[in-house]
Coordinates of C-alpha atoms and ligand atoms in Angstrom, one line a residue:
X5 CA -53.8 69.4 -181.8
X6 CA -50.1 69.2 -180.4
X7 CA -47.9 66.5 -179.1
X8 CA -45.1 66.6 -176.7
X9 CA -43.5 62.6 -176.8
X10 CA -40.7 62.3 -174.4
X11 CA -38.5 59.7 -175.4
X12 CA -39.2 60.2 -179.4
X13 CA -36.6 58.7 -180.6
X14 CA -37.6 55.4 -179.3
X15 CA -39.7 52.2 -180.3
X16 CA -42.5 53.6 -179.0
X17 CA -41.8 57.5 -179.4
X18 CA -41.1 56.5 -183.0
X19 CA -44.2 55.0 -183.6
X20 CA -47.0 57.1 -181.9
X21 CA -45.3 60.2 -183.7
X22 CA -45.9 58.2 -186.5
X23 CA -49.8 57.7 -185.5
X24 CA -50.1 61.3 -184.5
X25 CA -48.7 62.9 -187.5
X26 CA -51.4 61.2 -189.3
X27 CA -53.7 62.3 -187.5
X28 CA -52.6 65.8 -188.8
X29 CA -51.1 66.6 -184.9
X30 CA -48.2 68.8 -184.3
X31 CA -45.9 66.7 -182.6
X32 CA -42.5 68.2 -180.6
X33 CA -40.1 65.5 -179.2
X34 CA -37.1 65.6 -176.1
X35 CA -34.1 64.6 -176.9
X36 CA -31.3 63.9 -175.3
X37 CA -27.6 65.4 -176.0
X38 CA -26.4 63.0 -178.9
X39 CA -29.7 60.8 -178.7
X40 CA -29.7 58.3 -181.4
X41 CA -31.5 59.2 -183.9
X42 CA -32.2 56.4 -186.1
X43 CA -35.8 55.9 -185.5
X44 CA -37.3 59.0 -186.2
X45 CA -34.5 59.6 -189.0
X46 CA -37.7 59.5 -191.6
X47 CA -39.4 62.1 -189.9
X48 CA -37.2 64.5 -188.5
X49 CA -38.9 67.5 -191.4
X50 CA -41.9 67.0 -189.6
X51 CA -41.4 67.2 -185.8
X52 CA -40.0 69.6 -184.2
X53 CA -36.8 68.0 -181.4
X54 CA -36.2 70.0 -178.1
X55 CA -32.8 69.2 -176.3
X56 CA -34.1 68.7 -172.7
X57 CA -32.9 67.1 -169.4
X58 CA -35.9 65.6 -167.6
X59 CA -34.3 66.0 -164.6
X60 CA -34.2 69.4 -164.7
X61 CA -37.3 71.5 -163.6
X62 CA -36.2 74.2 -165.8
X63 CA -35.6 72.6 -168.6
X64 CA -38.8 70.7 -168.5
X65 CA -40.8 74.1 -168.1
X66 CA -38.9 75.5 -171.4
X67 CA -39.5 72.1 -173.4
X68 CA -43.2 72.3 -172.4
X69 CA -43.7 75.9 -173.0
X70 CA -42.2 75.7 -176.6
X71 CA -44.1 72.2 -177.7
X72 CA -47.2 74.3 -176.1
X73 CA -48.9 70.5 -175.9
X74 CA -52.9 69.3 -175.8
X75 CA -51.1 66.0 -174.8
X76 CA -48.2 64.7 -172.9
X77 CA -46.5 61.1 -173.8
X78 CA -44.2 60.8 -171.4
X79 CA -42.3 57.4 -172.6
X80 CA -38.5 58.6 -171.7
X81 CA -37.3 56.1 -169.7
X82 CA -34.0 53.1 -169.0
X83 CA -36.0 50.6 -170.2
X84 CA -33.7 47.5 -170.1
X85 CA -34.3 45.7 -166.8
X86 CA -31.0 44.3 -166.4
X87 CA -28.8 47.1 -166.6
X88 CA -31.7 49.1 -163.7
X89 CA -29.6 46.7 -161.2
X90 CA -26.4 48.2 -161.8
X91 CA -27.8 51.6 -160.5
X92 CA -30.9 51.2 -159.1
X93 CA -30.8 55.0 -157.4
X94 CA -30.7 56.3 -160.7
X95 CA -33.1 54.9 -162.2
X96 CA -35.8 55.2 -159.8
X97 CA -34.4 59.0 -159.5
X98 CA -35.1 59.6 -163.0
X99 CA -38.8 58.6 -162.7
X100 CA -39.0 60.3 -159.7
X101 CA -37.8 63.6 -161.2
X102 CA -39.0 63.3 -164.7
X103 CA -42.9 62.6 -163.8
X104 CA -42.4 65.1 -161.5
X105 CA -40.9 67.9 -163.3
X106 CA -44.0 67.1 -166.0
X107 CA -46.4 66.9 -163.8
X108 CA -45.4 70.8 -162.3
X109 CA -45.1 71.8 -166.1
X110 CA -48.7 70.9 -166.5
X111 CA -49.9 72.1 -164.0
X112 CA -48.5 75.7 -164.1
X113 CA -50.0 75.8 -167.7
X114 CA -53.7 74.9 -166.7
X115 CA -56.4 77.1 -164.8
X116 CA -56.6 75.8 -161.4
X117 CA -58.7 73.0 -160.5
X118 CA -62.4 74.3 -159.6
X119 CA -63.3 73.3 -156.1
X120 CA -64.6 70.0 -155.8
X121 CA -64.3 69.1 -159.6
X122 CA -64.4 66.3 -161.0
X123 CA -61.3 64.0 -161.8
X124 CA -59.2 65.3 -165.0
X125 CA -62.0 68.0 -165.6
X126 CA -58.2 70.2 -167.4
X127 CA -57.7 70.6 -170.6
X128 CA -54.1 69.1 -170.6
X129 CA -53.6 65.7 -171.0
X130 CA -51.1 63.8 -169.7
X131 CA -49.6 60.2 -170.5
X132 CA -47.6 58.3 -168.9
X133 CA -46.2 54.4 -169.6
X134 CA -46.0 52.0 -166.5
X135 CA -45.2 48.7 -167.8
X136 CA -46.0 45.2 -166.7
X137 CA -42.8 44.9 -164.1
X138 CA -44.8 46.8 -161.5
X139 CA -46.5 43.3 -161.1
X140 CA -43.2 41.3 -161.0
X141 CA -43.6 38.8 -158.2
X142 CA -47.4 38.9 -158.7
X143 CA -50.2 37.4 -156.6
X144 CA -52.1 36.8 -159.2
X145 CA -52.3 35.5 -162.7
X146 CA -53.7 37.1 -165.1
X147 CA -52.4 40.5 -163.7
X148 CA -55.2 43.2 -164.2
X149 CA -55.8 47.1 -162.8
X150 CA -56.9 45.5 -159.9
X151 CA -53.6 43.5 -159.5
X152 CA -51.5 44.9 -156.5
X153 CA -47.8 46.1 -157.2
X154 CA -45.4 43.5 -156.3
X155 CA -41.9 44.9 -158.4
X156 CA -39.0 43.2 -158.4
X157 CA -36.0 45.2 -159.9
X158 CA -35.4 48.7 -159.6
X159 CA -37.2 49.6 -163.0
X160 CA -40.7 48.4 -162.0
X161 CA -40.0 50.1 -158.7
X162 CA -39.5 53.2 -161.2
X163 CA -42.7 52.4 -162.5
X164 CA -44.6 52.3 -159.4
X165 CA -43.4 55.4 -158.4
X166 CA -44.5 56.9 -161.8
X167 CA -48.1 55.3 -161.8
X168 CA -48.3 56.8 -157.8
X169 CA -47.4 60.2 -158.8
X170 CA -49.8 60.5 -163.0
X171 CA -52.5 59.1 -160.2
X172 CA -51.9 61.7 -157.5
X173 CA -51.9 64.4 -160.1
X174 CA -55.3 63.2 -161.3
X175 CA -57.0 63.1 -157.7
X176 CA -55.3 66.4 -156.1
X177 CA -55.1 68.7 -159.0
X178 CA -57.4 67.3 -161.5
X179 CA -55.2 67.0 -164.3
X180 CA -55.9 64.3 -167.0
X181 CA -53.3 61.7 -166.2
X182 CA -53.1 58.6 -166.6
X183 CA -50.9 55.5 -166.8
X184 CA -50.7 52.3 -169.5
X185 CA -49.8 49.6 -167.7
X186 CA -47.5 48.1 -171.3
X187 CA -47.2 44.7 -171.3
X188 CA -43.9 43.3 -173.6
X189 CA -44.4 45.1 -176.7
X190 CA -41.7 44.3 -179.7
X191 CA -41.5 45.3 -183.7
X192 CA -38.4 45.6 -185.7
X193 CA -37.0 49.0 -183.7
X194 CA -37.3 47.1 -180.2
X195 CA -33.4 47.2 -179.1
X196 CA -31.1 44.8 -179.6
X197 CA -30.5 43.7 -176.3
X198 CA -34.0 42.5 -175.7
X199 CA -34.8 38.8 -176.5
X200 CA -37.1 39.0 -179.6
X201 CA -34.4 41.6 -181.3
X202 CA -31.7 39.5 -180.0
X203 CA -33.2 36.5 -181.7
X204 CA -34.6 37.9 -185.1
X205 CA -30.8 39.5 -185.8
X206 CA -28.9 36.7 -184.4
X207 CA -30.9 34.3 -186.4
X208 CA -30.9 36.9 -189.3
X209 CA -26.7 37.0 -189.2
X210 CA -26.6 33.6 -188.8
X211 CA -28.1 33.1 -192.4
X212 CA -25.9 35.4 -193.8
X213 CA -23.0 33.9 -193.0
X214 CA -22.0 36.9 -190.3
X215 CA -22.3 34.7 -186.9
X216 CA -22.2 31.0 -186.3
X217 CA -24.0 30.5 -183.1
X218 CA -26.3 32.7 -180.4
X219 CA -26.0 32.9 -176.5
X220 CA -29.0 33.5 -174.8
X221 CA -30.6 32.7 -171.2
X222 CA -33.6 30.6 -170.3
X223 CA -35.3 29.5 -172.8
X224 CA -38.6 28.5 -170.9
X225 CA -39.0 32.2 -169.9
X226 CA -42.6 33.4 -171.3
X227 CA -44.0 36.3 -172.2
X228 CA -46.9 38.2 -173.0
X229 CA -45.9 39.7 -176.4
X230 CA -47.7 42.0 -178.6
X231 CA -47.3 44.4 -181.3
X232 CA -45.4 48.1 -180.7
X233 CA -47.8 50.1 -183.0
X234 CA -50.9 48.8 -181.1
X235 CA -50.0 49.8 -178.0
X236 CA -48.9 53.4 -179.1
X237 CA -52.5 53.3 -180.6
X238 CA -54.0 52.2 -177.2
X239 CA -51.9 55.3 -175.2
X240 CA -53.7 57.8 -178.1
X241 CA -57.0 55.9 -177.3
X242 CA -55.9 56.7 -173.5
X243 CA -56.4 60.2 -173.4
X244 CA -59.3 60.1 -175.6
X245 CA -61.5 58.5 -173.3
X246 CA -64.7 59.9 -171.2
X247 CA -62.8 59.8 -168.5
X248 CA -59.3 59.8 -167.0
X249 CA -58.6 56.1 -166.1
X250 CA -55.4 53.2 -165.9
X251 CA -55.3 50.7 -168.1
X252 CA -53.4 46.9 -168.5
X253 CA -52.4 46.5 -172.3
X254 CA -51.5 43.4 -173.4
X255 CA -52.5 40.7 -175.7
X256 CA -53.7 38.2 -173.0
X257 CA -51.9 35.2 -174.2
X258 CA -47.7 34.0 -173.6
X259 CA -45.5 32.2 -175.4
X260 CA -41.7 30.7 -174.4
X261 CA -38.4 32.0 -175.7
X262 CA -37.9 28.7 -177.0
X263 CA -41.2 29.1 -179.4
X264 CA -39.7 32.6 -180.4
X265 CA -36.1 31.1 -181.9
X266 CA -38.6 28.3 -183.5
X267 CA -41.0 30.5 -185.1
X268 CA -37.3 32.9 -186.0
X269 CA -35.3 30.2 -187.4
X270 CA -37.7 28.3 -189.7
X271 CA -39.0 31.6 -191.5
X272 CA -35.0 31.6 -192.2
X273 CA -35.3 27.8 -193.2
X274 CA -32.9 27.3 -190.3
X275 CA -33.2 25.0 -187.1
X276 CA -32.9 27.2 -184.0
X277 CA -31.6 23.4 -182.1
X278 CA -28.4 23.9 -184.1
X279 CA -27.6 27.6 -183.3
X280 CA -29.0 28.6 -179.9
X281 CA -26.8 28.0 -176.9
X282 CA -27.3 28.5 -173.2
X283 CA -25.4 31.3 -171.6
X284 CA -26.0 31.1 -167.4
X285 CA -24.9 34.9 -168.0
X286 CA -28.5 35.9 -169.7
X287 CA -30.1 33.7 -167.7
X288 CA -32.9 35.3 -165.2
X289 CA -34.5 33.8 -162.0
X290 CA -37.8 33.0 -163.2
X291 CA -41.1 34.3 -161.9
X292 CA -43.1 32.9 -159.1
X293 CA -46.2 33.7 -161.0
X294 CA -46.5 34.2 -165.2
X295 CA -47.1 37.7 -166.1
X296 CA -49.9 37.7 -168.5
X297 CA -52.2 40.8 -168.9
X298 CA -56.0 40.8 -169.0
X299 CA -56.8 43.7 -171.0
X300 CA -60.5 43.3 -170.5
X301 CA -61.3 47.4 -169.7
X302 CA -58.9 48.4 -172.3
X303 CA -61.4 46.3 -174.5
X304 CA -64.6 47.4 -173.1
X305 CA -63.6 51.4 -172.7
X306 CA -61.3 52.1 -175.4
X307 CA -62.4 49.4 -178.2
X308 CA -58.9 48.5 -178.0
X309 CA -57.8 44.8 -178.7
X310 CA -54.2 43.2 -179.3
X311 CA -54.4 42.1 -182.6
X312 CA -50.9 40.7 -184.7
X313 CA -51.0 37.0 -184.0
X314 CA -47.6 36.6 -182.9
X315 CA -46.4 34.3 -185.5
X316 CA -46.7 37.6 -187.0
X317 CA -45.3 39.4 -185.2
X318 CA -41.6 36.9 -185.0
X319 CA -42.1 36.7 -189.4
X320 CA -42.3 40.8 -189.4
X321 CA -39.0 41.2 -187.4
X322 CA -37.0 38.4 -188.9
X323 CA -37.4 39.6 -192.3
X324 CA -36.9 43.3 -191.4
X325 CA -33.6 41.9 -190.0
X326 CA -32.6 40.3 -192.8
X327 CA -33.2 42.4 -195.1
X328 CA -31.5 45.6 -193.2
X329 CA -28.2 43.2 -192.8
X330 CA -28.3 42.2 -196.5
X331 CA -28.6 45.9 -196.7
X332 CA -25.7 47.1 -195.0
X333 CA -23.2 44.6 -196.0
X334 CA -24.0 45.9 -199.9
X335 CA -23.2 49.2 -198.8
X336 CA -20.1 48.4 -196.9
X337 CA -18.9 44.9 -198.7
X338 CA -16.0 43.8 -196.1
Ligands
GDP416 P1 -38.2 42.3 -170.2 O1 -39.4 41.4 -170.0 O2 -38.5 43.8 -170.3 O3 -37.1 42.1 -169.3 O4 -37.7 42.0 -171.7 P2 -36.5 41.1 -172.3 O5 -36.7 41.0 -173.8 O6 -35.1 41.7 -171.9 O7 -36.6 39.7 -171.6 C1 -37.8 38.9 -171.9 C2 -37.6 37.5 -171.3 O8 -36.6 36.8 -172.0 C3 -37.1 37.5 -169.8 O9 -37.8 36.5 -169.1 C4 -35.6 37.0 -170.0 O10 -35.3 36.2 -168.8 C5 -35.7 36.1 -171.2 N1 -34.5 35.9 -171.9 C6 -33.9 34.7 -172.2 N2 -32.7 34.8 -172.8 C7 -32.5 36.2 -172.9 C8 -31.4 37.0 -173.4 O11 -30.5 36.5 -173.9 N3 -31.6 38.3 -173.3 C9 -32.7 38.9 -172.7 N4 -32.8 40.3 -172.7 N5 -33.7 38.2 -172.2 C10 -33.6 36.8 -172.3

């Protein structure tokens, strides 16, 4: 079998090459001009990186036609939702274009849709990864597949317009496409500006002496947290169901900021009360309605099931923290 992940060099695109290479897949990644690098850095002898602009039709066509994929991931995306306000055009372009341009790839690769086939009836498969701010202001908690859209910034109106074009593609032509609807998802490659990273390398510094105190925003602000490599694991599961379908993943269950630093700081023997300050500059307007995912089909179609308690999960990231810092300093002692 063979892989195509856009966005490989990602947490996610990181981590399902990972899971696919193991499963004895041929996996081809784009990449950006001077994409960082440091998350695949292990694995670059065994995948094979094409230099592609999504945006571009051509470009897109050539990527797919060399990686010669079974299965689309199509991760590549901004993914911080702060910085999608600064430009929303852009941002909502690039999902625009870079489903699209997929999508058209696919599709001229695969025999034409029989008439009056059934949904996803191709052989390609196709991936692509909503997330849980195409809910945003929702109308309802828990937030399921039958949740209308209600997005509030730019990047879950990005997302919408992804999910609306994987599911036209999977009505009109038939192709096997389909959209995770990712709940928060963190491990110790999440970037550094989002909260868990922010906290497990502030708190991590803090012990060693590099940084005295952290800023962050509302500490109240909950989540529904899981655990990176499940969800890549739940995307694979995706496109290897009976049939082409959506699918909320997330562990079910939130927890505050606040609990975050707690669970952070004590694994470090610290007290996050005597570090942690309030910055108005991080801090969000809360939502209306918590976002918490029921992932009820995901359990009853795929098998699949959040499972790193989240304790866990905060212990795992801390200490990865840590120990890269402790790391780096020995290599460069200042
Ligand atoms: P998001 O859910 O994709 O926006 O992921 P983030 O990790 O950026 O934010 C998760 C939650 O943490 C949001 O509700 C933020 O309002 C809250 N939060 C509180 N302080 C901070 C902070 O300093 N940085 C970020 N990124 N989020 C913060």
């Amino acid at each position: 079998m063979r892989a195509l992940i856009t966005g490989i060099t990602g947490q996610d695109g990181s981590y399902l090459a990972e899971l696919l290479l193991a499963q004895g897949y041929h996996v081809s990644g784009t990449v950006r001009k001077n994409s960082p690098t440091s998350n695949i850095e292990h694995l670059r002898s065994q995948i094979a990186l094409l230099e592609t602009d999504l945006l571009d039709r051509d470009s897109v066509m050539s990527a797919v036609r060399q990686a010669a994929p079974d299965e689309v991931y199509h991760l590549a995306a901004k993914t911080f939702v702060p910085s999608s306000h600064e430009d929303p055009q852009s941002v909502i372009e690039f999902a625009e274009r870079s489903v699209g341009n997929l999508l058209a790839a696919l599709k001229g690769l695969t025999p034409p849709n029989p008439p009056g086939g059934p949904e996803g009836d191709r052989n390609l498969k196709f991936f692509h990864a909503a997330s849980a701010e195409v809910f945003g202001d929702a109308t309802e908690s828990p937030q399921s597949e039958s949740t209308p859209f209600h997005p509030r910034s730019p990047y879950g109106e990005a997302k919408v317009v992804g999910f609306e074009l994987t599911k036209q593609a999977r009505a009109r032509d038939g192709i096997f496409a389909v959209s995770g609807i990712l709940f928060n998802h963190e491990s110790p490659r999440r970037g550094e500006k989002f909260v868990t990273r922010k906290i497990t390398r502030g708190a991590a510094m803090i012990k060693l002496g590099q940084a005295k105190s952290l800023e962050l925003g509302d500490l109240d602000a909950r989540r529904d947290w899981g655990y990176a490599p499940e969800y890549v694991d739940a995307m694979h599961r995706m496109l290897h169901a009976e049939s082409p379908e959506d699918f909320v993943l997330a562990t079910g269950r939130t927890h505050s900021v606040r609990e975050f630093c707690d669970i952070a700081f004590s694994e470090l023997g610290l007290d996050y009360r005597d570090y942690v300050r309030v910055n108005s500059e991080f801090v969000r307007p809360p939502e209306a309605m918590q976002l918490v995912g029921n992932s009820a089909e995901a359990k009853r179609l795929l098998g699949w099931e959040a499972q790193l308690p989240f304790a866990e999960l905060v212990k795992r990231m801390v200490n990865h923290d840590l120990a890269l810092l402790r790391d780096s300093s020995l290599r460069s002692p200042s």
